[in-house]
mmCIF file of C-alpha atoms in Angstrom:
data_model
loop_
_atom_site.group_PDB
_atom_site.id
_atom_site.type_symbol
_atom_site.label_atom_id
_atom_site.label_comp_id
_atom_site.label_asym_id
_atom_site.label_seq_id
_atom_site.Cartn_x
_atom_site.Cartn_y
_atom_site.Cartn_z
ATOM 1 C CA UNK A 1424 103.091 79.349 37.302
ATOM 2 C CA UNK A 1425 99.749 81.298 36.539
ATOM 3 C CA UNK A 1426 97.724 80.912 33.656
ATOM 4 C CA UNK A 1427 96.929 84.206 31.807
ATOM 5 C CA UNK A 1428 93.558 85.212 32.040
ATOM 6 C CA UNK A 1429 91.324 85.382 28.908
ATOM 7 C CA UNK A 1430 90.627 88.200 27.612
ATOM 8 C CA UNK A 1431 87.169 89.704 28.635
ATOM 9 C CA UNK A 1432 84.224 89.529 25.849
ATOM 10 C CA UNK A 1433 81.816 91.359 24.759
ATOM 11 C CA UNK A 1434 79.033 89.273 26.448
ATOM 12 C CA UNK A 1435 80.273 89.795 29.803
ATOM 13 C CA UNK A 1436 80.912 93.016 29.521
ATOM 14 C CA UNK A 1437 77.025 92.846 28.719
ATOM 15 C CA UNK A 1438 76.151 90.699 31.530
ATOM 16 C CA UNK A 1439 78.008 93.339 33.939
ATOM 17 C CA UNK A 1440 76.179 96.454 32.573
ATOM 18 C CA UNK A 1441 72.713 94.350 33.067
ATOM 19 C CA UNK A 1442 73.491 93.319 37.097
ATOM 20 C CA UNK A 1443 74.207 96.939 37.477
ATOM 21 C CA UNK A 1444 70.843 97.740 36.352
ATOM 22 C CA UNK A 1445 69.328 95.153 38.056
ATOM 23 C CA UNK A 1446 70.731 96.502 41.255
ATOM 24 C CA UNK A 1447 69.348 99.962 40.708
ATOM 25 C CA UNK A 1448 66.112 98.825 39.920
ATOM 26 C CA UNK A 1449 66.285 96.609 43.362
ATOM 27 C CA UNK A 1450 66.890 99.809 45.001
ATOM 28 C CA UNK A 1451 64.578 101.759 43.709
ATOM 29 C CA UNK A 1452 61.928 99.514 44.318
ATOM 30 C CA UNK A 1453 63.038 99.057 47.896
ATOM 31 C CA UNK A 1454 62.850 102.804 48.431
ATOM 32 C CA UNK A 1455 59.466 103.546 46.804
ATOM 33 C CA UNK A 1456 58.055 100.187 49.021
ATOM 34 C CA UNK A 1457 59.904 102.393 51.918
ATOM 35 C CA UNK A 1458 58.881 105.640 51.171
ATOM 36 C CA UNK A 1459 57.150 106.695 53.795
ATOM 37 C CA UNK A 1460 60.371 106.237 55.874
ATOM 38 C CA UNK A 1461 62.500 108.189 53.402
ATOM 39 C CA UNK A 1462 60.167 110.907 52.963
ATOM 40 C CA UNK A 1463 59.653 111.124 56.934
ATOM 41 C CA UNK A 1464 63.556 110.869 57.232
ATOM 42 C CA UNK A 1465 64.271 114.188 54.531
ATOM 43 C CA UNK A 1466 61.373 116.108 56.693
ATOM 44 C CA UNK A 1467 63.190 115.679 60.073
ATOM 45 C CA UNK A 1468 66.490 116.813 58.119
ATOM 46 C CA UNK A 1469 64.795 119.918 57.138
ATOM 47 C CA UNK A 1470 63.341 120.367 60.310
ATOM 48 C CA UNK A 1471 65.840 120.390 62.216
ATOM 49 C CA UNK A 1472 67.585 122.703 59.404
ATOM 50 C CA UNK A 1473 65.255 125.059 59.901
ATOM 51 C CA UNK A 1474 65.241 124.971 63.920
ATOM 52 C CA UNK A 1475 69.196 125.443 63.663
ATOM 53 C CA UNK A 1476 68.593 127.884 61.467
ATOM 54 C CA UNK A 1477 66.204 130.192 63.401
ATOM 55 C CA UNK A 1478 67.516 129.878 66.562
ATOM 56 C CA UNK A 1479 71.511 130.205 66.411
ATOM 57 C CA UNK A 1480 72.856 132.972 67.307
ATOM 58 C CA UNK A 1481 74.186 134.795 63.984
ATOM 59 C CA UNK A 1482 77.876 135.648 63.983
ATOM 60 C CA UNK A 1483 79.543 138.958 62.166
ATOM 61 C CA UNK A 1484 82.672 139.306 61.049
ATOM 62 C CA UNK A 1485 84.625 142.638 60.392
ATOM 63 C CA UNK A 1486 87.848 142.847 59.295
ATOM 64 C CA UNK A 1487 90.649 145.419 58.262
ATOM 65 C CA UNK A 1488 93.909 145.249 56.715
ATOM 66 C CA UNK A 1489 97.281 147.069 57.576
ATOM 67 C CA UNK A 1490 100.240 148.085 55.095
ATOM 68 C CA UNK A 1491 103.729 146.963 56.955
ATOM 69 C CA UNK A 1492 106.071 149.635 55.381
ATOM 70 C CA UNK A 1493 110.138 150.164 56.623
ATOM 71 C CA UNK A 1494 111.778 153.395 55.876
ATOM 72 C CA UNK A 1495 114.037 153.710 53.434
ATOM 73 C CA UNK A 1496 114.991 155.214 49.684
ATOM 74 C CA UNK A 1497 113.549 152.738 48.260
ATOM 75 C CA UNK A 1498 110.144 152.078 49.807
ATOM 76 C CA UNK A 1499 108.514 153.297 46.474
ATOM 77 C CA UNK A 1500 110.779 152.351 43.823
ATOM 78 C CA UNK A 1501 109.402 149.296 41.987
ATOM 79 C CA UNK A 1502 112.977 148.259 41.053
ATOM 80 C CA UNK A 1503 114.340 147.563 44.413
ATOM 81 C CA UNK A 1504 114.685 144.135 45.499
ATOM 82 C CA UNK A 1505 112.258 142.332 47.777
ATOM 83 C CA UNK A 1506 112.958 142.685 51.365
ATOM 84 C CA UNK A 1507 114.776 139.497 52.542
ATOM 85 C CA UNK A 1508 113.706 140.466 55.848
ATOM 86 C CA UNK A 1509 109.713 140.142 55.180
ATOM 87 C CA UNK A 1510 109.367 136.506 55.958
ATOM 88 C CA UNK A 1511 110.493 137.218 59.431
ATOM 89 C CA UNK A 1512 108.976 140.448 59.669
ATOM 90 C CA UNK A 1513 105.011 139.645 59.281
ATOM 91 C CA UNK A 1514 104.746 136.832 62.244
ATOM 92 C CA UNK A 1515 106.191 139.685 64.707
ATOM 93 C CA UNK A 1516 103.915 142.222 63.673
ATOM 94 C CA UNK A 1517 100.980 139.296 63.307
ATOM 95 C CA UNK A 1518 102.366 138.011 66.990
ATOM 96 C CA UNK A 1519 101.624 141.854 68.207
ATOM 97 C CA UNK A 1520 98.065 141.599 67.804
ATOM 98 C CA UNK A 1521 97.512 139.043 69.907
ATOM 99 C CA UNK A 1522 99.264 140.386 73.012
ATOM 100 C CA UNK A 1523 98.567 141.241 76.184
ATOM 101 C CA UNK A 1524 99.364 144.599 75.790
ATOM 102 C CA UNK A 1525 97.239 145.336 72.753
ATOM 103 C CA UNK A 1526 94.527 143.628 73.446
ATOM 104 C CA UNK A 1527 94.480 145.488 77.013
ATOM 105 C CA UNK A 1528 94.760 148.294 75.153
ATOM 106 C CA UNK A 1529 91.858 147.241 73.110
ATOM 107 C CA UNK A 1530 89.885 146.418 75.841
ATOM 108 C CA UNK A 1531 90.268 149.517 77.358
ATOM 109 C CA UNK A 1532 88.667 151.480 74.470
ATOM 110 C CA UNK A 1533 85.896 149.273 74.744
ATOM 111 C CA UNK A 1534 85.416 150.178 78.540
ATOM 112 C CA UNK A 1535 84.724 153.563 77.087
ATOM 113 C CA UNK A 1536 82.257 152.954 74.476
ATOM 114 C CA UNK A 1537 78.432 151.559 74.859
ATOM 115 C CA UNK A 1538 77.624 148.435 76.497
ATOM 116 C CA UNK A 1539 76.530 146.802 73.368
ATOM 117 C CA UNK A 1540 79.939 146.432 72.071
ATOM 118 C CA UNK A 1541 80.569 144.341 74.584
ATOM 119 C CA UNK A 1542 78.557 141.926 73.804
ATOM 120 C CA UNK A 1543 80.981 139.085 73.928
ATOM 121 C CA UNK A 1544 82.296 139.927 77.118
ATOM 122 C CA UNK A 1545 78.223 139.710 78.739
ATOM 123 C CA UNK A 1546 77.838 137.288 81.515
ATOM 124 C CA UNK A 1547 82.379 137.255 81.827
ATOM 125 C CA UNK A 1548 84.073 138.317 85.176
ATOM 126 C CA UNK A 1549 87.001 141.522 83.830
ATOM 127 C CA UNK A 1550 89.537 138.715 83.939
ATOM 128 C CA UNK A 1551 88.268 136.760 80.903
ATOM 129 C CA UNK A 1552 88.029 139.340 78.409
ATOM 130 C CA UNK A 1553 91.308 139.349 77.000
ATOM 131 C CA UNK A 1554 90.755 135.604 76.616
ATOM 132 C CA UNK A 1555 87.353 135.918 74.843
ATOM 133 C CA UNK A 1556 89.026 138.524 72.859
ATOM 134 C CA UNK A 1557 91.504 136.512 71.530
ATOM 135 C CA UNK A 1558 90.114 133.605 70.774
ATOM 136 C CA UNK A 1559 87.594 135.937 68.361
ATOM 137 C CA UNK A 1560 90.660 137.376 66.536
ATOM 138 C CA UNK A 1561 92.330 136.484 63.905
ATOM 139 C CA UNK A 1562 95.585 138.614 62.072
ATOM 140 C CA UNK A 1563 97.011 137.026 59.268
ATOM 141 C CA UNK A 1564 99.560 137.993 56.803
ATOM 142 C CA UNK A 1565 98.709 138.086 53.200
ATOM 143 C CA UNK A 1566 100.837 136.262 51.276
ATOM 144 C CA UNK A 1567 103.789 137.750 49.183
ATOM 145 C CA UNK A 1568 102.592 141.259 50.611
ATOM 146 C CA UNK A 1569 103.444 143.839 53.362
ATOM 147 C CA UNK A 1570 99.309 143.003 54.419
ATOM 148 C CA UNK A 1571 98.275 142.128 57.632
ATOM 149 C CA UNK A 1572 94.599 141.114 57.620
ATOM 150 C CA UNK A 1573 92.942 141.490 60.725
ATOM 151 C CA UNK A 1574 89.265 140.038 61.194
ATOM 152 C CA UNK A 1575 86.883 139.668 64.313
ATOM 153 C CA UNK A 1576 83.690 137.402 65.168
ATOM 154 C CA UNK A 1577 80.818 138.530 67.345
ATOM 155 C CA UNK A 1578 77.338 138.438 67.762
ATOM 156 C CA UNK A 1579 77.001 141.819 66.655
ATOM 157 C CA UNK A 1580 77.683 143.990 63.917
ATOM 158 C CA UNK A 1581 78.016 146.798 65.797
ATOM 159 C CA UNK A 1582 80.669 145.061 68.211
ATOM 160 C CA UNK A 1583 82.477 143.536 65.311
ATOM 161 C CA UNK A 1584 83.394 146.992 63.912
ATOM 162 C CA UNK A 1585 84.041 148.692 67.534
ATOM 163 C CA UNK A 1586 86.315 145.677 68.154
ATOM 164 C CA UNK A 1587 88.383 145.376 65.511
ATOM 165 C CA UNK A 1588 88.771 149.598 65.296
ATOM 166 C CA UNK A 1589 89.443 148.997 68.679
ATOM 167 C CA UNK A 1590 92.706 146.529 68.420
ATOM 168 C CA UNK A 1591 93.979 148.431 65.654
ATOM 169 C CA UNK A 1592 94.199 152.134 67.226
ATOM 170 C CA UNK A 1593 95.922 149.997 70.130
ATOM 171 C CA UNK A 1594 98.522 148.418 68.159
ATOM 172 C CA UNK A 1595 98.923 151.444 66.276
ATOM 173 C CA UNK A 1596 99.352 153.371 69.979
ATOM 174 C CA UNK A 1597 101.713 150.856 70.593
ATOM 175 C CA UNK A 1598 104.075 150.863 67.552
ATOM 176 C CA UNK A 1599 103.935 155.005 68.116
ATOM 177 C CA UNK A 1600 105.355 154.781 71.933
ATOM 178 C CA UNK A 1601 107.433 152.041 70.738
ATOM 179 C CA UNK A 1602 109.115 154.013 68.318
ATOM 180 C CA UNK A 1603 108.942 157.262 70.329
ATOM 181 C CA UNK A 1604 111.179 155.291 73.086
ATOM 182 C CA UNK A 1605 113.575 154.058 70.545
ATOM 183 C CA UNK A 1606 114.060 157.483 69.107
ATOM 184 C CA UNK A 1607 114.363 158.944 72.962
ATOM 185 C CA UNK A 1608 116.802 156.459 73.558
ATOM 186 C CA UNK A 1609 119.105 157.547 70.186
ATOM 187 C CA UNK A 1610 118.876 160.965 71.274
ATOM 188 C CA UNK A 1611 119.829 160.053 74.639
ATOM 189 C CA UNK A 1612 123.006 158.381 73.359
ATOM 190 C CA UNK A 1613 124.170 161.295 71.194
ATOM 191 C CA UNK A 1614 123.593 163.621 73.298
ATOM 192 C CA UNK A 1615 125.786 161.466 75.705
ATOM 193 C CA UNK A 1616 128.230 161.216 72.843
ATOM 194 C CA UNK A 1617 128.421 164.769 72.256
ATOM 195 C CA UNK A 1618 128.821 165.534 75.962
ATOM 196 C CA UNK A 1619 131.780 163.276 76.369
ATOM 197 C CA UNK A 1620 133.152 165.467 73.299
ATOM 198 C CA UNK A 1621 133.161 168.573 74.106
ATOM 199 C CA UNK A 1622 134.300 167.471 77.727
ATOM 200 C CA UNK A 1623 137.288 166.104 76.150
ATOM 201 C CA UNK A 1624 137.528 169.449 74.083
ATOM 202 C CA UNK A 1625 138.188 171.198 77.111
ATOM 203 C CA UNK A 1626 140.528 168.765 78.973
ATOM 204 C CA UNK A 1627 142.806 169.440 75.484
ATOM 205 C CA UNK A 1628 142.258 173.182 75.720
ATOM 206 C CA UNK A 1629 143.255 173.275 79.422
ATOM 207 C CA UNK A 1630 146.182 171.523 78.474
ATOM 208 C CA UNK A 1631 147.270 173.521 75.746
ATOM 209 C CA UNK A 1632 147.188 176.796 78.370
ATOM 210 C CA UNK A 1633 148.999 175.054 80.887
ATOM 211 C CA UNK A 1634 151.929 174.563 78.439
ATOM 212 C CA UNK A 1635 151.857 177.795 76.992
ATOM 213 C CA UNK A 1636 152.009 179.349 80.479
ATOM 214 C CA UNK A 1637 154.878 176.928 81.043
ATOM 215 C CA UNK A 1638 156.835 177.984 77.518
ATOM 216 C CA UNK A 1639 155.571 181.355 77.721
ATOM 217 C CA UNK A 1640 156.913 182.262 73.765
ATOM 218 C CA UNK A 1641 154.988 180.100 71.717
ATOM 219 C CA UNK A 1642 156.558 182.654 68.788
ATOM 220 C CA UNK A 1643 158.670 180.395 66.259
ATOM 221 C CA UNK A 1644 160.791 183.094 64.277
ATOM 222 C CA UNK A 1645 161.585 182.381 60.154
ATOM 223 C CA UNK A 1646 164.835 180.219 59.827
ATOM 224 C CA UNK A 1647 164.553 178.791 62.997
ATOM 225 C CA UNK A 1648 165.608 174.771 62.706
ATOM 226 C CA UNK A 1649 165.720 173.956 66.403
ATOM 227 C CA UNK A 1650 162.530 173.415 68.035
ATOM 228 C CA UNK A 1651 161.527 173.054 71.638
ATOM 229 C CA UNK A 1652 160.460 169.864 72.751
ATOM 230 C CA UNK A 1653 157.822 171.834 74.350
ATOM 231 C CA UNK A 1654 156.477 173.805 71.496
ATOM 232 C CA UNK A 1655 156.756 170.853 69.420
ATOM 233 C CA UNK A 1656 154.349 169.082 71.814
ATOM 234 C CA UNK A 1657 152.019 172.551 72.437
ATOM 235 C CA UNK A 1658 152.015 172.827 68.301
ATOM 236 C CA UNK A 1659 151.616 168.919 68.126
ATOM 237 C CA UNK A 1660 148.409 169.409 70.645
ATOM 238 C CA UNK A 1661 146.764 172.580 68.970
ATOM 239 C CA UNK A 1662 146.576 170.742 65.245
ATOM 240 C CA UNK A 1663 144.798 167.940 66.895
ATOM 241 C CA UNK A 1664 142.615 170.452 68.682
ATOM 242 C CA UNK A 1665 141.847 171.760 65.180
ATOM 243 C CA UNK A 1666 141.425 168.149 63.149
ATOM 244 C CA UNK A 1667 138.928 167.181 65.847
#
């Protein structure tokens, strides 16, 4: 079994607060006896500061930001519910940006501007420029928003702005062919669709002439109860003609 402790007093509390200050003092005398090392020591820090200072290369940064917006009735109306679909949406459009194809696309508007903003790429074989690219780039969706954020880093300013214009008119070429192809392929399909329709039209009209050739009086006189089973079936084949 322990013993309880007894309660601390007011002296020791004293005693504590006066080997605190005696260590401080201790120090301080030890630093100002050693001054010459500390003072030396804070003048290589600055030193070498400075010499980081002047001679790294300075980085730029430009960035942009994109509104992610889905057709619809209610695009503008404040009321409507939150897309359920945006969580899932952002990362593909975010994924985009770093893909071959737009950053190909990218570096292909570069080819056609001045050399200097292509600055990164100086001293890289063709190859390694979608690599270089990439690893400069960042896209990033903004939280609880339709934002994509889209930011380069270069040794230029110049390059930093061509660059990031750059990636964005490519994904933006992109997203435009991709939806022109989807909406060629809808059209495709109807137009398929209404084909097949008015094919089938005819087949029913070529039908309906055969058996009138076959009946030849398609005339149904008042009071008449009996029907042919083959005007029943021409009649039967004409109002279907009509509902379609």
């Amino acid at each position: 079994m322990t013993e309880p402790s007894a309660p601390q007093t007011l002296g020791d509390v004293d005693d504590a607060q006066s080997d605190a200050v005696q260590h401080v003092v201790r120090f301080l005398r030890l630093a100002w006896h050693r001054r010459q090392y500390v003072f030396a020591s804070l003048g290589a820090v600055v030193l070498l500061g400075c010499a980081y200072y002047f001679t790294a290369t300075p980085l730029y940064q430009a960035s942009a930001s994109l509104l992610v917006t889905t057709s619809g009735p209610d695009i503008w109306n404040a009321n409507a519910p939150t897309p359920t679909g945006r969580e899932n949406r952002l990362p593909t459009y975010e994924r985009l940006f770093s893909s071959a194809i737009v950053l190909e696309g990218a570096v292909a508007r570069l080819e056609a501007m001045p050399a200097e903003t292509r600055i990164d790429f100086t001293g890289e074989s063709r190859e390694r420029w979608l690599e270089t690219l990439s690893d400069n780039l960042s896209a990033r969706g903004v939280r609880n928003t339709d934002i994509i954020e889209i930011s380069y880093r270069s040794r230029s300013r110049e390059a930093a702005v061509a660059v990031v214009d750059a990636v964005v008119q490519s994904y933006l070429e992109f997203m435009e062919r991709h939806h022109r192809d989807v909406s060629v392929e809808i059209i495709s399909i109807l137009d398929k669709e209404r084909t097949q329709v008015e094919q089938n039209l005819v087949a029913q009209q070529r039908k309906l002439l055969d058996l009138k050739r076959n009946v030849r009086d398609l005339g149904l006189r008042e009071g008449d109860k009996v029907v042919h089973p083959v005007v029943q079936r021409v009649v039967e084949l004409n109002q279907s003609i009509v509902e379609a």
